[in-house]
PDB file of C-alpha atoms in Angstrom:
ATOM      1  CA  MET A 110     117.003 108.974 101.710  1.00  0.00           C
ATOM      2  CA  PRO A 111     116.642 108.733 105.509  1.00  0.00           C
ATOM      3  CA  GLU A 112     113.098 108.925 106.933  1.00  0.00           C
ATOM      4  CA  ILE A 113     112.491 111.152 109.922  1.00  0.00           C
ATOM      5  CA  VAL A 114     110.915 109.326 112.817  1.00  0.00           C
ATOM      6  CA  PRO A 115     109.023 111.358 115.310  1.00  0.00           C
ATOM      7  CA  GLY A 116     110.183 111.135 118.946  1.00  0.00           C
ATOM      8  CA  THR A 117     113.050 112.081 121.215  1.00  0.00           C
ATOM      9  CA  LEU A 118     116.522 110.799 121.596  1.00  0.00           C
ATOM     10  CA  SER A 119     117.857 110.422 125.098  1.00  0.00           C
ATOM     11  CA  VAL A 120     121.646 109.580 125.496  1.00  0.00           C
ATOM     12  CA  SER A 121     123.293 108.849 128.844  1.00  0.00           C
ATOM     13  CA  ASN A 122     126.539 110.585 129.915  1.00  0.00           C
ATOM     14  CA  ASP A 123     128.238 107.225 129.940  1.00  0.00           C
ATOM     15  CA  VAL A 124     127.370 106.617 126.346  1.00  0.00           C
ATOM     16  CA  ILE A 125     128.497 110.185 125.406  1.00  0.00           C
ATOM     17  CA  ALA A 126     131.846 109.414 127.176  1.00  0.00           C
ATOM     18  CA  ASP A 127     132.294 106.216 125.194  1.00  0.00           C
ATOM     19  CA  ILE A 128     131.575 107.923 121.937  1.00  0.00           C
ATOM     20  CA  ALA A 129     133.950 110.751 122.752  1.00  0.00           C
ATOM     21  CA  GLY A 130     136.683 108.334 123.784  1.00  0.00           C
ATOM     22  CA  TYR A 131     136.515 106.231 120.698  1.00  0.00           C
ATOM     23  CA  ALA A 132     136.366 109.332 118.551  1.00  0.00           C
ATOM     24  CA  ALA A 133     139.513 110.761 120.430  1.00  0.00           C
ATOM     25  CA  MET A 134     141.421 107.452 119.998  1.00  0.00           C
ATOM     26  CA  SER A 135     140.992 107.643 116.264  1.00  0.00           C
ATOM     27  CA  CYS A 136     142.757 111.001 115.979  1.00  0.00           C
ATOM     28  CA  TYR A 137     146.432 111.192 114.860  1.00  0.00           C
ATOM     29  CA  GLY A 138     148.903 111.867 117.743  1.00  0.00           C
ATOM     30  CA  VAL A 139     146.564 110.493 120.475  1.00  0.00           C
ATOM     31  CA  VAL A 140     148.258 107.535 122.266  1.00  0.00           C
ATOM     32  CA  GLY A 141     145.490 106.937 124.717  1.00  0.00           C
ATOM     33  CA  MET A 142     143.110 108.337 127.334  1.00  0.00           C
ATOM     34  CA  ALA A 143     144.382 108.994 130.809  1.00  0.00           C
ATOM     35  CA  GLU A 144     143.059 108.546 134.316  1.00  0.00           C
ATOM     36  CA  GLN A 145     144.514 110.667 137.192  1.00  0.00           C
ATOM     37  CA  LEU A 146     145.578 108.419 139.960  1.00  0.00           C
ATOM     38  CA  GLN A 147     143.949 109.590 143.283  1.00  0.00           C
ATOM     39  CA  GLY A 148     146.650 111.134 145.518  1.00  0.00           C
ATOM     40  CA  ALA A 149     149.317 110.832 143.000  1.00  0.00           C
ATOM     41  CA  GLU A 150     150.914 113.141 140.464  1.00  0.00           C
ATOM     42  CA  SER A 151     151.043 110.523 137.750  1.00  0.00           C
ATOM     43  CA  VAL A 152     148.423 109.177 135.293  1.00  0.00           C
ATOM     44  CA  ARG A 153     147.569 105.790 134.026  1.00  0.00           C
ATOM     45  CA  LEU A 154     147.120 105.018 130.437  1.00  0.00           C
ATOM     46  CA  LEU A 155     143.729 103.389 130.015  1.00  0.00           C
ATOM     47  CA  ALA A 156     142.880 100.223 128.200  1.00  0.00           C
ATOM     48  CA  GLY A 157     140.566 100.341 125.145  1.00  0.00           C
ATOM     49  CA  GLN A 158     137.541  99.073 127.096  1.00  0.00           C
ATOM     50  CA  ARG A 159     137.993 101.664 129.886  1.00  0.00           C
ATOM     51  CA  LEU A 160     138.148 104.848 127.826  1.00  0.00           C
ATOM     52  CA  ARG A 161     135.116 106.465 129.582  1.00  0.00           C
ATOM     53  CA  LYS A 162     137.309 106.912 132.726  1.00  0.00           C
ATOM     54  CA  GLY A 163     139.280 109.456 130.862  1.00  0.00           C
ATOM     55  CA  VAL A 164     136.238 111.470 129.750  1.00  0.00           C
ATOM     56  CA  LEU A 165     134.072 113.642 131.996  1.00  0.00           C
ATOM     57  CA  VAL A 166     130.663 114.705 130.751  1.00  0.00           C
ATOM     58  CA  ALA A 167     128.593 117.545 132.458  1.00  0.00           C
ATOM     59  CA  ALA A 168     125.378 119.110 131.376  1.00  0.00           C
ATOM     60  CA  GLY A 169     124.981 122.694 132.435  1.00  0.00           C
ATOM     61  CA  GLU A 170     122.960 125.787 131.571  1.00  0.00           C
ATOM     62  CA  ASN A 171     125.343 126.538 128.599  1.00  0.00           C
ATOM     63  CA  GLY A 172     124.967 123.139 127.167  1.00  0.00           C
ATOM     64  CA  LEU A 173     127.067 119.992 127.295  1.00  0.00           C
ATOM     65  CA  GLU A 174     130.768 120.093 128.479  1.00  0.00           C
ATOM     66  CA  VAL A 175     133.100 117.120 127.551  1.00  0.00           C
ATOM     67  CA  ASP A 176     136.553 117.057 129.262  1.00  0.00           C
ATOM     68  CA  LEU A 177     138.941 114.675 127.617  1.00  0.00           C
ATOM     69  CA  HIS A 178     142.177 113.596 129.492  1.00  0.00           C
ATOM     70  CA  VAL A 179     144.549 112.316 126.830  1.00  0.00           C
ATOM     71  CA  VAL A 180     148.046 111.072 126.438  1.00  0.00           C
ATOM     72  CA  LEU A 181     149.620 112.456 123.224  1.00  0.00           C
ATOM     73  CA  GLU A 182     152.459 111.080 121.209  1.00  0.00           C
ATOM     74  CA  ASP A 183     155.783 112.717 121.987  1.00  0.00           C
ATOM     75  CA  SER A 184     156.974 115.304 119.309  1.00  0.00           C
ATOM     76  CA  VAL A 185     153.586 116.107 117.783  1.00  0.00           C
ATOM     77  CA  ASN A 186     152.295 119.619 117.354  1.00  0.00           C
ATOM     78  CA  MET A 187     150.035 119.683 120.347  1.00  0.00           C
ATOM     79  CA  LYS A 188     148.009 122.732 119.135  1.00  0.00           C
ATOM     80  CA  SER A 189     147.135 121.045 115.911  1.00  0.00           C
ATOM     81  CA  VAL A 190     146.458 117.669 117.392  1.00  0.00           C
ATOM     82  CA  CYS A 191     144.131 119.321 120.077  1.00  0.00           C
ATOM     83  CA  ALA A 192     142.271 121.317 117.375  1.00  0.00           C
ATOM     84  CA  ASN A 193     141.658 118.152 115.291  1.00  0.00           C
ATOM     85  CA  LEU A 194     140.757 116.225 118.438  1.00  0.00           C
ATOM     86  CA  SER A 195     138.194 118.746 119.477  1.00  0.00           C
ATOM     87  CA  SER A 196     136.566 118.900 116.003  1.00  0.00           C
ATOM     88  CA  ALA A 197     136.685 115.071 115.683  1.00  0.00           C
ATOM     89  CA  VAL A 198     134.886 114.562 118.912  1.00  0.00           C
ATOM     90  CA  ALA A 199     132.241 117.402 118.259  1.00  0.00           C
ATOM     91  CA  PHE A 200     131.587 116.013 114.748  1.00  0.00           C
ATOM     92  CA  THR A 201     131.196 112.438 116.063  1.00  0.00           C
ATOM     93  CA  LEU A 202     128.921 113.417 118.815  1.00  0.00           C
ATOM     94  CA  GLN A 203     126.808 115.441 116.308  1.00  0.00           C
ATOM     95  CA  GLU A 204     126.589 112.506 113.852  1.00  0.00           C
ATOM     96  CA  VAL A 205     125.995 109.606 116.300  1.00  0.00           C
ATOM     97  CA  ALA A 206     124.152 111.172 119.240  1.00  0.00           C
ATOM     98  CA  GLN A 207     122.593 114.180 117.487  1.00  0.00           C
ATOM     99  CA  ILE A 208     124.201 116.679 119.889  1.00  0.00           C
ATOM    100  CA  ASP A 209     124.140 120.162 118.600  1.00  0.00           C
ATOM    101  CA  PRO A 210     127.788 121.463 118.303  1.00  0.00           C
ATOM    102  CA  ALA A 211     126.545 124.906 119.234  1.00  0.00           C
ATOM    103  CA  ASN A 212     125.699 123.559 122.667  1.00  0.00           C
ATOM    104  CA  LEU A 213     128.861 121.561 123.079  1.00  0.00           C
ATOM    105  CA  LYS A 214     132.181 122.511 124.616  1.00  0.00           C
ATOM    106  CA  VAL A 215     135.090 120.116 124.232  1.00  0.00           C
ATOM    107  CA  VAL A 216     137.926 120.721 126.729  1.00  0.00           C
ATOM    108  CA  ILE A 217     141.199 118.760 126.252  1.00  0.00           C
ATOM    109  CA  HIS A 218     143.560 118.049 129.025  1.00  0.00           C
ATOM    110  CA  VAL A 219     147.013 116.757 127.879  1.00  0.00           C
ATOM    111  CA  ASP A 220     148.018 114.686 130.961  1.00  0.00           C
ATOM    112  CA  ALA A 221     151.169 113.202 129.561  1.00  0.00           C
ATOM    113  CA  LEU A 222     153.342 112.596 126.464  1.00  0.00           C
ATOM    114  CA  LYS A 223     154.579 109.197 125.528  1.00  0.00           C
ATOM    115  CA  ASN A 224     156.616 107.580 122.737  1.00  0.00           C
ATOM    116  CA  ARG A 225     154.634 105.081 120.666  1.00  0.00           C
ATOM    117  CA  SER A 226     157.371 102.508 120.718  1.00  0.00           C
TER     118      SER A 226
END
């Protein structure tokens, strides 16, 4: 049985972005995270060690907002994948960083579709 340790936990936005990015990559239908190229209408698929560039974390008066910019696999049901992605990220942030899901909003931006081949 885990023992409760008194104190507070402070987690930086970069760490939250890393956790959210890795949680997103474990979801079915997600090919990768995307980065919007400045001044262009295209996106770049990010390498595994640069996932945080596809995640924007903002703390506001209503809690924490996590924006995920993802590339999904072509021909998947986007609604189902996004619902699964949102709940997986919220669950992982709750388990790892102790973030209350009631104060968390996960926003998903599908920036591109891609074949896995």
